[in-house]
Structures are given as C-alpha cells and as structure tokens.
C-alpha cells in the first residue's frame, strides 16, 4: 500500500527565505507526482506535475524535483512571500486506467512572516 | 475557462437528513473522483467514475453513494449524515488516469448539526 509522508507538518519562515518542502513515498512504482496548494477552507490548486520519467519541473519561483528510486520529491520555493502562506500537499499517482488513484500526504502548512 | 465547479461551497445539513453535493466540469475529462478531507488530514478517496464505470473504495461507508448522469456532472449523496461526516468534499477530474494531472474543484464544506 502506497504511503506518502510530508515532514514537518508546519513550517514558519521569514519573508525572502528560500525553502524546501519534502515529500517521501513508499512505493517507487508511480506514474507521476503532483504538488498542490490549499488555502484555508478552499480546494486544491495544482502547482506542478512531474511525470515518472522526469527529474524536475519549474514554474516561476517554484521548482519540484523527483527521485523515484529513492521515493522522494522536493518543492523548492525561491524568495518566499507572505502570499505563499498555505498548505502544500504532494500526491502520487499509481496504476492506470480504471484503477488509477492519487495518494496524498497530509501536507505542510507554511507560514511566511512579513 | 475550463474548470471543475462544486456547488454549494458551504452546506449545512441536519443529522440524518439526506444531502447531495454537486460537481460539474467543462474539461470533458472521462474520470471523476470524490475525495473526503477532514481537518489537518490527507484527502481520502471515496470513489470514482471511469466513464460510466463506478469504482468504490473498499472502506467507503455504504452511507455514501454517487451518481454520474453524464460526462459533465457527478453527484455525491450522503443518505444519513452523521457528525463524523462533517468534512471538506473535493471533486477532481482527470483525462488520462495515471499519466495526466488531476484538476480539483473548490470543494464543498459540509457541516452536520
């Protein structure tokens, strides 16, 4: 059974700091990994999608890497801003077709202090 | 913009009174999912439709049902809500399960009183 872990559960940093959010998963047989952002009381916004054959993806100040063999992914946020404060969840996609599903971590709640 | 829309954003229902949550999509994705997310927990998959085929997770309570009358719409029915069913309910779609990304709606926050 696939398990996704995100540690720590919460993180507080001063504005402007570069930071790394970690995600680990137990079964390396994934098809892709997706990072989401969730604001309080809201749904999930997709940030980055990394296919299993890829090593990293970039969007603006965000960079996500994937090391499938070691079961790890990182989300790098450059020059953090108060507007980045949210919960960041990673999720891995296993199986294909009718059995495909996303398995989530519990998320990391990030607070960026002005 | 093509998107996944959930209605209502907030739903208050009485203990034991049936409630239906709605999800619609303009993406023409063939797969639709319902997730339950409780406070500070990971979203948990309840069930999904692959086209018209319904796939129920083994640990989804019988109290939860779903309907997908067409490609665009999917409904979550809770037959007799209990206090423990209070949660955020998230609808998601995917066009290429396992290789494509998932698109989520804004969620419906369900309160049971």
Short mmCIF file of C-alpha atoms in Angstrom, two decimals:
data_model
loop_
_atom_site.label_atom_id
_atom_site.label_comp_id
_atom_site.label_asym_id
_atom_site.label_seq_id
_atom_site.Cartn_x
_atom_site.Cartn_y
_atom_site.Cartn_z
CA UNK A 1 0.00 0.00 0.00
CA UNK A 2 1.38 3.37 -1.04
CA UNK A 3 2.05 5.81 1.79
CA UNK A 4 3.05 9.45 1.37
CA UNK A 5 4.77 11.36 4.15
CA UNK A 6 5.40 15.06 4.48
CA UNK A 7 7.53 16.30 7.34
CA UNK A 8 7.38 18.67 9.13
CA UNK A 9 3.65 19.29 9.40
CA UNK A 10 4.20 23.03 9.76
CA UNK A 11 6.90 25.50 8.88
CA UNK A 12 7.36 29.20 9.60
CA UNK A 13 9.94 31.27 7.76
CA UNK A 14 10.73 34.98 7.32
CA UNK A 15 9.88 36.64 4.04
CA UNK A 16 12.55 36.33 1.38
CA UNK A 17 13.90 32.99 2.50
CA UNK A 18 14.43 30.17 0.04
CA UNK A 19 12.86 26.96 1.33
CA UNK A 20 12.46 23.31 0.55
CA UNK A 21 9.41 21.18 1.28
CA UNK A 22 9.95 17.44 1.39
CA UNK A 23 7.77 14.55 0.34
CA UNK A 24 8.51 10.83 0.53
CA UNK A 25 6.60 7.81 -0.73
CA UNK A 26 6.99 4.12 -0.02
CA UNK A 27 6.33 2.52 -3.41
CA UNK A 28 8.50 3.80 -6.24
CA UNK A 29 6.15 2.37 -8.90
CA UNK A 30 4.41 5.67 -9.54
CA UNK A 31 3.27 7.26 -12.78
CA UNK A 32 3.61 10.85 -11.69
CA UNK A 33 3.77 13.14 -8.69
CA UNK A 34 1.79 16.32 -8.27
CA UNK A 35 2.23 19.21 -5.87
CA UNK A 36 -0.86 21.13 -4.79
CA UNK A 37 -1.52 24.26 -2.82
CA UNK A 38 -4.51 24.54 -0.49
CA UNK A 39 -5.59 27.79 1.11
CA UNK A 40 -7.69 27.57 4.29
CA UNK A 41 -11.19 26.30 3.56
CA UNK A 42 -10.51 26.05 -0.16
CA UNK A 43 -9.95 23.34 -2.75
CA UNK A 44 -6.67 22.20 -4.25
CA UNK A 45 -4.72 24.18 -6.83
CA UNK A 46 -2.22 22.25 -8.90
CA UNK A 47 1.27 23.73 -8.81
CA UNK A 48 3.48 21.25 -10.63
CA UNK A 49 3.14 17.82 -12.21
CA UNK A 50 6.22 15.62 -12.66
CA UNK A 51 5.96 12.51 -14.80
CA UNK A 52 7.81 9.43 -13.58
CA UNK A 53 10.33 9.80 -16.43
CA UNK A 54 11.14 13.38 -15.48
CA UNK A 55 13.55 14.70 -12.86
CA UNK A 56 12.12 18.15 -12.27
CA UNK A 57 9.60 20.78 -13.27
CA UNK A 58 9.71 24.54 -12.85
CA UNK A 59 7.05 27.23 -12.71
CA UNK A 60 8.07 30.73 -11.75
CA UNK A 61 9.60 30.68 -8.27
CA UNK A 62 8.69 27.02 -7.80
CA UNK A 63 10.84 24.04 -8.69
CA UNK A 64 9.89 20.45 -7.98
CA UNK A 65 12.26 17.52 -8.23
CA UNK A 66 11.60 13.81 -8.29
CA UNK A 67 13.88 10.94 -7.35
CA UNK A 68 11.69 7.94 -7.98
CA UNK A 69 14.24 5.32 -6.98
CA UNK A 70 14.63 6.79 -3.50
CA UNK A 71 10.95 7.67 -3.16
CA UNK A 72 11.48 11.38 -2.67
CA UNK A 73 10.34 14.70 -4.06
CA UNK A 74 11.12 18.25 -3.04
CA UNK A 75 9.33 21.50 -3.73
CA UNK A 76 11.70 24.45 -3.76
CA UNK A 77 10.23 27.92 -3.25
CA UNK A 78 12.54 30.80 -4.04
CA UNK A 79 12.32 34.18 -2.33
CA UNK A 80 9.26 33.30 -0.27
CA UNK A 81 6.47 35.86 0.15
CA UNK A 82 3.61 36.18 2.66
CA UNK A 83 1.24 35.23 -0.17
CA UNK A 84 2.91 31.82 -0.28
CA UNK A 85 1.39 31.01 3.11
CA UNK A 86 -0.79 27.95 2.58
CA UNK A 87 -0.75 24.18 2.95
CA UNK A 88 1.28 22.31 0.35
CA UNK A 89 0.32 18.73 -0.44
CA UNK A 90 2.10 16.22 -2.58
CA UNK A 91 0.32 13.30 -4.18
CA UNK A 92 1.47 10.33 -6.22
CA UNK A 93 -0.47 8.64 -8.97
CA UNK A 94 -0.44 4.86 -9.02
CA UNK A 95 -1.91 2.44 -11.53
CA UNK A 96 -3.57 3.46 -14.75
CA UNK A 97 -6.99 3.20 -16.27
CA UNK A 98 -9.90 2.41 -14.01
CA UNK A 99 -7.64 1.68 -11.04
CA UNK A 100 -5.77 4.97 -11.14
CA UNK A 101 -5.80 6.97 -7.95
CA UNK A 102 -3.95 9.75 -6.16
CA UNK A 103 -2.46 9.09 -2.76
CA UNK A 104 -1.85 12.22 -0.72
CA UNK A 105 0.40 13.26 2.10
CA UNK A 106 -1.11 15.26 4.95
CA UNK A 107 0.53 18.42 3.75
CA UNK A 108 2.93 21.02 5.12
CA UNK A 109 1.39 24.24 6.43
CA UNK A 110 3.70 27.07 5.50
CA UNK A 111 3.63 30.47 7.14
CA UNK A 112 5.78 33.24 5.66
CA UNK A 113 6.25 36.10 8.11
CA UNK A 114 6.48 39.66 6.73
CA UNK B 1 -12.01 28.91 -18.53
CA UNK B 2 -12.48 25.17 -18.41
CA UNK B 3 -12.79 24.08 -14.86
CA UNK B 4 -14.29 21.90 -12.15
CA UNK B 5 -17.18 23.53 -10.29
CA UNK B 6 -18.59 22.37 -6.99
CA UNK B 7 -21.87 23.50 -5.52
CA UNK B 8 -22.61 24.63 -2.96
CA UNK B 9 -19.40 25.94 -1.41
CA UNK B 10 -20.88 25.52 2.06
CA UNK B 11 -23.61 23.09 3.05
CA UNK B 12 -25.24 22.73 6.44
CA UNK B 13 -27.42 19.68 6.96
CA UNK B 14 -29.20 18.12 9.88
CA UNK B 15 -28.09 14.87 11.43
CA UNK B 16 -29.69 12.06 9.46
CA UNK B 17 -31.12 14.26 6.70
CA UNK B 18 -30.05 13.21 3.18
CA UNK B 19 -27.81 15.67 1.38
CA UNK B 20 -26.44 15.88 -2.17
CA UNK B 21 -23.28 17.61 -3.27
CA UNK B 22 -22.76 18.54 -6.90
CA UNK B 23 -19.76 18.63 -9.22
CA UNK B 24 -19.63 19.71 -12.84
CA UNK B 25 -16.76 20.00 -15.28
CA UNK B 26 -16.17 21.70 -18.60
CA UNK B 27 -12.92 19.84 -19.27
CA UNK B 28 -14.61 16.82 -20.88
CA UNK B 29 -12.47 14.56 -18.71
CA UNK B 30 -13.59 10.95 -18.62
CA UNK B 31 -12.73 10.29 -14.98
CA UNK B 32 -14.30 11.99 -11.97
CA UNK B 33 -13.33 11.48 -8.33
CA UNK B 34 -14.78 12.28 -4.93
CA UNK B 35 -12.41 12.84 -2.01
CA UNK B 36 -13.20 13.49 1.65
CA UNK B 37 -10.82 15.68 3.63
CA UNK B 38 -11.10 16.16 7.36
CA UNK B 39 -9.23 18.84 9.24
CA UNK B 40 -5.43 18.51 9.02
CA UNK B 41 -5.73 15.19 7.22
CA UNK B 42 -4.87 13.99 3.74
CA UNK B 43 -7.72 13.81 1.22
CA UNK B 44 -9.19 10.33 1.18
CA UNK B 45 -10.62 8.82 -1.99
CA UNK B 46 -14.25 7.72 -1.62
CA UNK B 47 -14.96 6.53 -5.17
CA UNK B 48 -14.54 7.44 -8.79
CA UNK B 49 -16.15 7.03 -12.18
CA UNK B 50 -14.12 5.90 -15.17
CA UNK B 51 -16.54 6.93 -17.88
CA UNK B 52 -19.75 5.24 -16.70
CA UNK B 53 -17.99 2.61 -14.62
CA UNK B 54 -18.28 3.15 -10.88
CA UNK B 55 -15.32 2.22 -8.67
CA UNK B 56 -15.90 2.19 -4.93
CA UNK B 57 -13.07 2.19 -2.40
CA UNK B 58 -13.28 -0.78 -0.08
CA UNK B 59 -13.51 1.30 3.08
CA UNK B 60 -16.08 3.83 1.84
CA UNK B 61 -19.16 3.59 4.07
CA UNK B 62 -22.43 2.46 2.48
CA UNK B 63 -23.88 5.78 3.61
CA UNK B 64 -22.06 7.40 0.68
CA UNK B 65 -23.38 6.98 -2.84
CA UNK B 66 -22.62 8.62 -6.16
CA UNK B 67 -24.31 9.25 -9.48
CA UNK B 68 -22.90 10.34 -12.81
CA UNK B 69 -25.76 11.04 -15.22
CA UNK B 70 -23.46 12.30 -17.97
CA UNK B 71 -19.82 13.21 -18.66
CA UNK B 72 -20.15 16.67 -17.16
CA UNK B 73 -21.89 16.02 -13.85
CA UNK B 74 -21.23 13.88 -10.81
CA UNK B 75 -23.13 13.87 -7.53
CA UNK B 76 -22.24 12.72 -4.03
CA UNK B 77 -25.22 11.56 -1.96
CA UNK B 78 -24.95 11.08 1.78
CA UNK B 79 -28.01 9.15 2.81
CA UNK B 80 -27.94 9.73 6.57
CA UNK B 81 -25.20 12.18 7.54
CA UNK B 82 -23.61 11.73 10.92
CA UNK B 83 -21.48 14.17 12.87
CA UNK B 84 -18.41 12.29 11.69
CA UNK B 85 -19.22 13.08 8.07
CA UNK B 86 -18.54 16.77 8.54
CA UNK B 87 -15.62 17.48 6.23
CA UNK B 88 -14.47 19.15 3.03
CA UNK B 89 -15.58 17.18 -0.01
CA UNK B 90 -13.39 17.57 -3.07
CA UNK B 91 -14.27 16.66 -6.63
CA UNK B 92 -11.50 16.03 -9.13
CA UNK B 93 -11.21 15.09 -12.78
CA UNK B 94 -8.57 13.52 -14.95
CA UNK B 95 -8.36 12.85 -18.65
CA UNK B 96 -5.58 10.30 -18.69
CA UNK B 97 -5.53 8.42 -15.42
CA UNK B 98 -2.08 7.62 -14.16
CA UNK B 99 -0.20 9.81 -16.60
CA UNK B 100 -2.08 13.07 -16.68
CA UNK B 101 -2.68 15.54 -13.93
CA UNK B 102 -5.73 15.90 -11.75
CA UNK B 103 -7.87 19.04 -11.62
CA UNK B 104 -9.75 19.81 -8.42
CA UNK B 105 -12.78 21.93 -7.69
CA UNK B 106 -13.01 24.45 -4.88
CA UNK B 107 -14.64 21.93 -2.55
CA UNK B 108 -17.82 21.83 -0.51
CA UNK B 109 -17.54 22.29 3.23
CA UNK B 110 -20.20 20.13 4.88
CA UNK B 111 -21.39 20.86 8.40
CA UNK B 112 -23.72 18.44 10.20
CA UNK B 113 -25.82 19.86 13.03
#
